[in-house]
Structure formats: C-alpha cells, structure tokens
Amino acid sequence: MMSFLDTIDQYQDFDTDAFFGRVTEADVRRAIGRDRLGPLDYLTLLSPQADICLEEMAQKAHRLTVQHFGRTMLLFTPMYVANHCVNQCRYCGFNAKNDLHRMRLTVDEVTAEAEIIAASGLKHILLLTGEDRSHTPVSYIRDCIEVLKRYFTSISIEIYPLTEPEYRELTEAGVDGLTIYQETYNRDTYAYLHPAGPKRNYRFRLDAPERGCRAGMRGVNIGALLGLADWRKDAFLAGLHADYLQRSYPDVEISISPPRVRPQLGGFVPEIEVTDKNLVQYVTAFRLFMPRSGITLSTREAPRLRDNMTRLGVTKMSGGVSAAVGGRSHCDETGQFEIADERSVAEVAKMLYEQGYQPVYKDWQTI
Amino acid sequence: MSDALKIGGKELTSRLFLGTGKFASNKIIPDVVAASGAQVVTVAVRRVDMAFAEENILTYIPKDCVLMPNTSGARTAEEAVRIARLARAAGCGDWVKLEVISDNRYLLPDNYETIKATETLVSEGFVVLPYMSPDLVVAKRLVEAGAAAVMPLGSPIGTNRGLKTRELIRILIEEIPLPIIVDAGIGRPSEAAEAMEMGCAAALINTAIATAGDPVAMGRAFGMAVDAGRTAYISGLGAVQQYASASSPLTGFLG
C-alpha cells in the first residue's frame, strides 16, 4: 500500500544541512518568485538564509491567502472529553506517569460543555481525548458525536490513531474532520520521546491521516509539534506530507498546524527553541509551497503573535479555549498544556474585525 | 429595445452576478450590491447560519436581489443535490449555482458529476446554473438536462488570471442556446468587459471585488465594465483588420 513513508525514505540520506550550506540569497529570491514551488524550493525557504527575505515571504503569503481564502478566518474550539492515556510522551501533560486527575465526561457532561460552547456561536468543534482504548473506545467517541451533532454543524476529532474501518464508523456517525500530528518525523527522536505505549508505532500514526482520507473525512489536518527535533526538517517533512496527501486525495481538504511545545505538567522543556520568527518563516514558506491549504493557529500562541499572524497565511483559529477535560463546565482541572491566549470567541472575533477580517463561524454542515 | 437577460422566469437588467465568499465583513455587501448594480447574488449554503442573525450572511443580501445559493463544498452529484435541497428548505428559493468540485488542488469542476446533479435538480424544479470547465459536449449535455444557463470558468477559481479559456468559451457562445455566464478567474474589469464583448450573457465576480482595496469602488468598476462590454456587443463591433486598407486596391480594375 502507498505510504508517505516512501517519501521519508527517499530523503533519508539527503543531507539537509549541506543543502542549507549551499543556499544563497539569490536561491531564496528565486524560490519566492516561482508560481509553483517544488520540494527543494520549499526547503530553500525553510533555510537559515531565508531569514533575511522574511518580509518578502510574508508579503507573498498574505497575497496568496487573501486571493484563495479572502479576508476570512474560520473559528473553532477544542473540547477535551477525556484525559486517560496509556502513552508516556515526554512532552505531554496527559503522560500516563503524570499525577493527574483522570476523568472522562459522561454524555450529560458532554452536553453541558457543548451547550456552553454553542452559546458563543461556534459551529465547528474539535473533540479531543488521550489514547486509551479501554476508557475511551470508539463507541464512546461515537456517543459524544451523537451529542455534538445537536449543537455543531462540523465535528472534527483529535484522538488516538484508528484503523480505516474505525474512521469510517466515525465519518458515518457525522465526523467530517481529522486532526492528527506526527509530533516529529525524525524516527530516532520519535522513539526517544515515546518510550512506552501504542504511540511508539511510528508507521501506524504516520499512515493515520491517509486512512482518514480513505474513510471519507472531508478535511485532514496534520503537523509536527515544533521544538521536539530540528524544526526546519520537521517543517519540511510535514509540508511534503501535506503535499503527498493532497495529491493522493484531491477531494480532501488537507491543512496543517504548526504547534509549538508549551509548558505542561511533567515539565518537559524543549531542547530546541523555535522562535516567533522561525514560526513565521515556517508558516509563510508553507503558504508559498501550498497556496490553497488551510493553516491553523491555536491558542498555544500568545494574543499578540496570533493577531499579527492573522495576515500571514493563517486561515483557521481557535477561541474560547480550554485544554482541560470539561474545562468550561468544571473549572479547576489541569489541561494538556498551558494555553497562551485565553480570549473568548467574541474577543477573537472582535480582533479579527479590527484587522479587516471576517470571522467565519460556520463553513460546513453535515448534509 | 429591452436587453433584459431572462433566466428562470426573471428579467435581469444587470449582467453582473456577485459572489460573496471572501469579504472582510458581510456588512459591506449591501454597499457593493448597490454600487455594482448586481441583481443576482450567490451565497455558499455551507456558510449560511440561520441561527446566528448577526453573522448570517443572508441578513446582508438586499431583498430585491435574486438569491442564488451555491453548492460549494460538494464533491459529488449526490452531495450537491443534498445541499441544494437544504437551501430550498431554508427558504433560499429555487435558483442554484451548481458547483461540484472533487479537486482541492486546482478547484476544477467535475463536469460528469455536474451533469448528473443538473438532471436531478431540474427534475425537482430547481433553476440550475451549473459551473463547469468549458467543454462543448458537456455544455450540450447540460442543455439536454435542462440547465437554465451554463457557467464556464475563465480560469481556475480565485486566480484572477482572466479569460484563459477564451477560445472554448467562444465555441460555447456560438453553439449553445443558453446564456453563457463566465464564472471564476476574472481579475480585472477589462476582462469582464472582454467576456461581454465576446457575447457572454453575464459575468460572475467574487475574488476580484471582495479582495480589492476598496470593494465598493471595485464593484462599481465591474458594473460599468460589464455594461460597457454588453453595449459594445449589441452595438456590433467593427471587424478587426489585419492590415490597413490599401489605397490602391488590387481589384480596383474590375470597376
């Protein structure tokens, strides 16, 4: 069966650092000027040298985004329904070894949480859990979907990787979007960061977005968690992964998120600092590489950065966020990570209007 | 003599159709409609939220406009049909701009699924204006299926590249007995004028107006351009001469 792993293997012996060593300013300008960028053009824009052309990249990213998406920003919010987890991801607050109050919302609690969120006008919801098939089996996810369908017109999931039939079960139940991050594409780092649990299986996770595409998802959102490994290499492979999926499944809307590691219970501190400037370079380079793909910026980022990145290629933002289970109806739970932008949906919408952008609350409905 | 465009039982004096997907705020739409003179406005059903009046785009469409819901987001004929039915059930009328797109890289329409959906929707009483890749055989099938107009793309959606499909659209104008409405790709008023001079019945514009620095002024510019192009078309354009007329004609000796 086809897999993005074949592409990763192709670049296995590619010396990215040597490539970066050869990139000149002229190469960067040539890549920015192209109508269609190839993988190496994209890598050129991710190089340390591209830093000096950041304003030009930003201008083009802005132009392309307005052209393809208009002056609009889709709004959504995450809803954590459980934090049970059998994995031991070193960077995650839900790590099985962490001393955390574990809980799973009942159907009534999901309803209460949904009511609060729906009152903000949002119609797009992202349902999240940890990875624990005994506490949160697919049947439980389906029960949650049945509740959420009554309040929202578009339901995405960010849960543990499923098999294709399981994904199909959920798309048939009303899920239309899948978010799943590879965390890092570097296989050695991946093995180190995931010392125990089913998440150790790199390949099963890597192919999950593709299984989702085949199972009828309308939108699939992928990404690398920046700060776990060399961000330039992860950004490159995340971009190629998106390109691979979009070419293989043209009827699915493929998008990316560029999340950065945040402080969390467990205290993991990334060895690699990914600066605001790096993040902007990644997002603008990706926009030039894939002009029509969505880019999501979460509340892992602070208000000032989010406000300024509205014009730099981002097409989807969260608001009124809690990263804790039942975070809106229970108030004292510990979240998966600390969020950096605590503004309500209305406050994010107001900011967007002030910037000349239309907040879009609804962009799909189950048909 | 009246030059009204007749579609689906309506007589339209403006030949500019307006798309609404990319404005910085829905509140500007009434001003753009007024400045451009547009009488037909298309709205993506996927964006309509009846439960949220302030953000519901329908709140901002002037009541005297013909509302043309579109099936944006449909990947198959079946999905498009379901979206059109939702629109009608929500009180959006019988007109539908049919869009079936299964390719997110170029956003090119799926002509085959479009024909199938046209057949179904026409049989259910919709006034169907299908968006399509310009192709004569497909256009003929759409005529047979009962489409009210045919809407070929000038170039891919949102590209502002103009009338890249000029020659194919010209063939549709010559051969198809329905209004040909160029939809997608027009970036400048001059390109809209050119489409109208060629004999297109109308032009549908979204990106070029919505993303302009001043959408209201750009709406006005497109309104004038569409008018100018139409007027030129019905006035009879002079033939284009390859060479200047010779002062000593070669056949002058024939008397």
PDB file of N, CA and C in Angstrom, chain A residues 223-260:
ATOM      1  N   GLY A 223       0.498  17.818  11.207  1.00  0.00           N
ATOM      2  CA  GLY A 223       1.524  18.746  11.659  1.00  0.00           C
ATOM      3  C   GLY A 223       2.597  18.063  12.467  1.00  0.00           C
ATOM      4  N   ALA A 224       3.651  18.832  12.727  1.00  0.00           N
ATOM      5  CA  ALA A 224       4.707  18.403  13.635  1.00  0.00           C
ATOM      6  C   ALA A 224       4.646  19.328  14.835  1.00  0.00           C
ATOM      7  N   LEU A 225       4.934  18.786  15.994  1.00  0.00           N
ATOM      8  CA  LEU A 225       4.973  19.600  17.211  1.00  0.00           C
ATOM      9  C   LEU A 225       6.371  20.224  17.279  1.00  0.00           C
ATOM     10  N   LEU A 226       6.418  21.521  17.065  1.00  0.00           N
ATOM     11  CA  LEU A 226       7.712  22.178  16.877  1.00  0.00           C
ATOM     12  C   LEU A 226       8.451  22.348  18.201  1.00  0.00           C
ATOM     13  N   GLY A 227       9.709  21.944  18.195  1.00  0.00           N
ATOM     14  CA  GLY A 227      10.523  22.027  19.402  1.00  0.00           C
ATOM     15  C   GLY A 227      11.018  20.657  19.846  1.00  0.00           C
ATOM     16  N   LEU A 228      10.465  19.608  19.222  1.00  0.00           N
ATOM     17  CA  LEU A 228      10.881  18.255  19.596  1.00  0.00           C
ATOM     18  C   LEU A 228      12.168  17.859  18.874  1.00  0.00           C
ATOM     19  N   ALA A 229      12.325  18.322  17.638  1.00  0.00           N
ATOM     20  CA  ALA A 229      13.500  17.996  16.832  1.00  0.00           C
ATOM     21  C   ALA A 229      13.809  19.235  15.984  1.00  0.00           C
ATOM     22  N   ASP A 230      14.776  19.130  15.103  1.00  0.00           N
ATOM     23  CA  ASP A 230      15.130  20.252  14.224  1.00  0.00           C
ATOM     24  C   ASP A 230      13.865  20.728  13.493  1.00  0.00           C
ATOM     25  N   TRP A 231      13.406  21.927  13.828  1.00  0.00           N
ATOM     26  CA  TRP A 231      12.110  22.360  13.288  1.00  0.00           C
ATOM     27  C   TRP A 231      12.121  22.492  11.784  1.00  0.00           C
ATOM     28  N   ARG A 232      13.280  22.848  11.214  1.00  0.00           N
ATOM     29  CA  ARG A 232      13.317  23.037   9.754  1.00  0.00           C
ATOM     30  C   ARG A 232      13.052  21.710   9.039  1.00  0.00           C
ATOM     31  N   LYS A 233      13.631  20.646   9.582  1.00  0.00           N
ATOM     32  CA  LYS A 233      13.447  19.328   8.950  1.00  0.00           C
ATOM     33  C   LYS A 233      12.018  18.822   9.173  1.00  0.00           C
ATOM     34  N   ASP A 234      11.499  19.037  10.372  1.00  0.00           N
ATOM     35  CA  ASP A 234      10.123  18.618  10.625  1.00  0.00           C
ATOM     36  C   ASP A 234       9.129  19.427   9.791  1.00  0.00           C
ATOM     37  N   ALA A 235       9.411  20.716   9.653  1.00  0.00           N
ATOM     38  CA  ALA A 235       8.531  21.562   8.838  1.00  0.00           C
ATOM     39  C   ALA A 235       8.562  21.103   7.387  1.00  0.00           C
ATOM     40  N   PHE A 236       9.739  20.727   6.938  1.00  0.00           N
ATOM     41  CA  PHE A 236       9.892  20.255   5.553  1.00  0.00           C
ATOM     42  C   PHE A 236       9.059  18.996   5.336  1.00  0.00           C
ATOM     43  N   LEU A 237       9.237  18.013   6.216  1.00  0.00           N
ATOM     44  CA  LEU A 237       8.522  16.744   6.018  1.00  0.00           C
ATOM     45  C   LEU A 237       7.018  16.895   6.273  1.00  0.00           C
ATOM     46  N   ALA A 238       6.636  17.762   7.186  1.00  0.00           N
ATOM     47  CA  ALA A 238       5.194  17.999   7.383  1.00  0.00           C
ATOM     48  C   ALA A 238       4.597  18.593   6.102  1.00  0.00           C
ATOM     49  N   GLY A 239       5.335  19.512   5.487  1.00  0.00           N
ATOM     50  CA  GLY A 239       4.868  20.120   4.232  1.00  0.00           C
ATOM     51  C   GLY A 239       4.773  19.085   3.120  1.00  0.00           C
ATOM     52  N   LEU A 240       5.795  18.241   3.027  1.00  0.00           N
ATOM     53  CA  LEU A 240       5.755  17.199   1.987  1.00  0.00           C
ATOM     54  C   LEU A 240       4.635  16.197   2.255  1.00  0.00           C
ATOM     55  N   HIS A 241       4.400  15.941   3.542  1.00  0.00           N
ATOM     56  CA  HIS A 241       3.307  15.035   3.920  1.00  0.00           C
ATOM     57  C   HIS A 241       1.964  15.618   3.445  1.00  0.00           C
ATOM     58  N   ALA A 242       1.785  16.906   3.700  1.00  0.00           N
ATOM     59  CA  ALA A 242       0.551  17.575   3.255  1.00  0.00           C
ATOM     60  C   ALA A 242       0.426  17.504   1.733  1.00  0.00           C
ATOM     61  N   ASP A 243       1.523  17.756   1.046  1.00  0.00           N
ATOM     62  CA  ASP A 243       1.523  17.732  -0.415  1.00  0.00           C
ATOM     63  C   ASP A 243       1.201  16.319  -0.922  1.00  0.00           C
ATOM     64  N   TYR A 244       1.797  15.328  -0.294  1.00  0.00           N
ATOM     65  CA  TYR A 244       1.549  13.924  -0.657  1.00  0.00           C
ATOM     66  C   TYR A 244       0.061  13.590  -0.501  1.00  0.00           C
ATOM     67  N   LEU A 245      -0.497  13.986   0.640  1.00  0.00           N
ATOM     68  CA  LEU A 245      -1.910  13.670   0.889  1.00  0.00           C
ATOM     69  C   LEU A 245      -2.814  14.405  -0.099  1.00  0.00           C
ATOM     70  N   GLN A 246      -2.499  15.687  -0.365  1.00  0.00           N
ATOM     71  CA  GLN A 246      -3.363  16.459  -1.264  1.00  0.00           C
ATOM     72  C   GLN A 246      -3.334  15.908  -2.684  1.00  0.00           C
ATOM     73  N   ARG A 247      -2.149  15.443  -3.113  1.00  0.00           N
ATOM     74  CA  ARG A 247      -2.058  14.847  -4.447  1.00  0.00           C
ATOM     75  C   ARG A 247      -2.768  13.494  -4.499  1.00  0.00           C
ATOM     76  N   SER A 248      -2.645  12.727  -3.421  1.00  0.00           N
ATOM     77  CA  SER A 248      -3.229  11.384  -3.420  1.00  0.00           C
ATOM     78  C   SER A 248      -4.745  11.421  -3.215  1.00  0.00           C
ATOM     79  N   TYR A 249      -5.211  12.418  -2.464  1.00  0.00           N
ATOM     80  CA  TYR A 249      -6.649  12.502  -2.131  1.00  0.00           C
ATOM     81  C   TYR A 249      -7.146  13.919  -2.438  1.00  0.00           C
ATOM     82  N   PRO A 250      -7.258  14.257  -3.728  1.00  0.00           N
ATOM     83  CA  PRO A 250      -7.589  15.643  -4.094  1.00  0.00           C
ATOM     84  C   PRO A 250      -8.952  16.106  -3.591  1.00  0.00           C
ATOM     85  N   ASP A 251      -9.832  15.156  -3.251  1.00  0.00           N
ATOM     86  CA  ASP A 251     -11.155  15.577  -2.799  1.00  0.00           C
ATOM     87  C   ASP A 251     -11.173  15.902  -1.302  1.00  0.00           C
ATOM     88  N   VAL A 252     -10.051  15.710  -0.600  1.00  0.00           N
ATOM     89  CA  VAL A 252      -9.987  16.018   0.830  1.00  0.00           C
ATOM     90  C   VAL A 252      -9.244  17.345   1.006  1.00  0.00           C
ATOM     91  N   GLU A 253      -9.753  18.176   1.912  1.00  0.00           N
ATOM     92  CA  GLU A 253      -9.047  19.433   2.195  1.00  0.00           C
ATOM     93  C   GLU A 253      -7.929  19.137   3.186  1.00  0.00           C
ATOM     94  N   ILE A 254      -6.706  19.217   2.726  1.00  0.00           N
ATOM     95  CA  ILE A 254      -5.557  18.943   3.588  1.00  0.00           C
ATOM     96  C   ILE A 254      -5.060  20.265   4.173  1.00  0.00           C
ATOM     97  N   SER A 255      -4.812  20.278   5.468  1.00  0.00           N
ATOM     98  CA  SER A 255      -4.326  21.503   6.106  1.00  0.00           C
ATOM     99  C   SER A 255      -3.241  21.143   7.114  1.00  0.00           C
ATOM    100  N   ILE A 256      -2.550  22.164   7.595  1.00  0.00           N
ATOM    101  CA  ILE A 256      -1.520  21.913   8.604  1.00  0.00           C
ATOM    102  C   ILE A 256      -1.716  22.826   9.810  1.00  0.00           C
ATOM    103  N   SER A 257      -1.138  22.387  10.917  1.00  0.00           N
ATOM    104  CA  SER A 257      -0.989  23.227  12.102  1.00  0.00           C
ATOM    105  C   SER A 257       0.493  23.268  12.428  1.00  0.00           C
ATOM    106  N   PRO A 258       0.990  24.392  12.912  1.00  0.00           N
ATOM    107  CA  PRO A 258       2.382  24.464  13.343  1.00  0.00           C
ATOM    108  C   PRO A 258       2.482  24.656  14.856  1.00  0.00           C
ATOM    109  N   PRO A 259       1.995  23.689  15.662  1.00  0.00           N
ATOM    110  CA  PRO A 259       2.003  23.894  17.114  1.00  0.00           C
ATOM    111  C   PRO A 259       3.425  23.883  17.675  1.00  0.00           C
ATOM    112  N   ARG A 260       3.659  24.746  18.681  1.00  0.00           N
ATOM    113  CA  ARG A 260       4.939  24.709  19.385  1.00  0.00           C
ATOM    114  C   ARG A 260       4.723  24.092  20.763  1.00  0.00           C
TER     115      ARG A 260
END
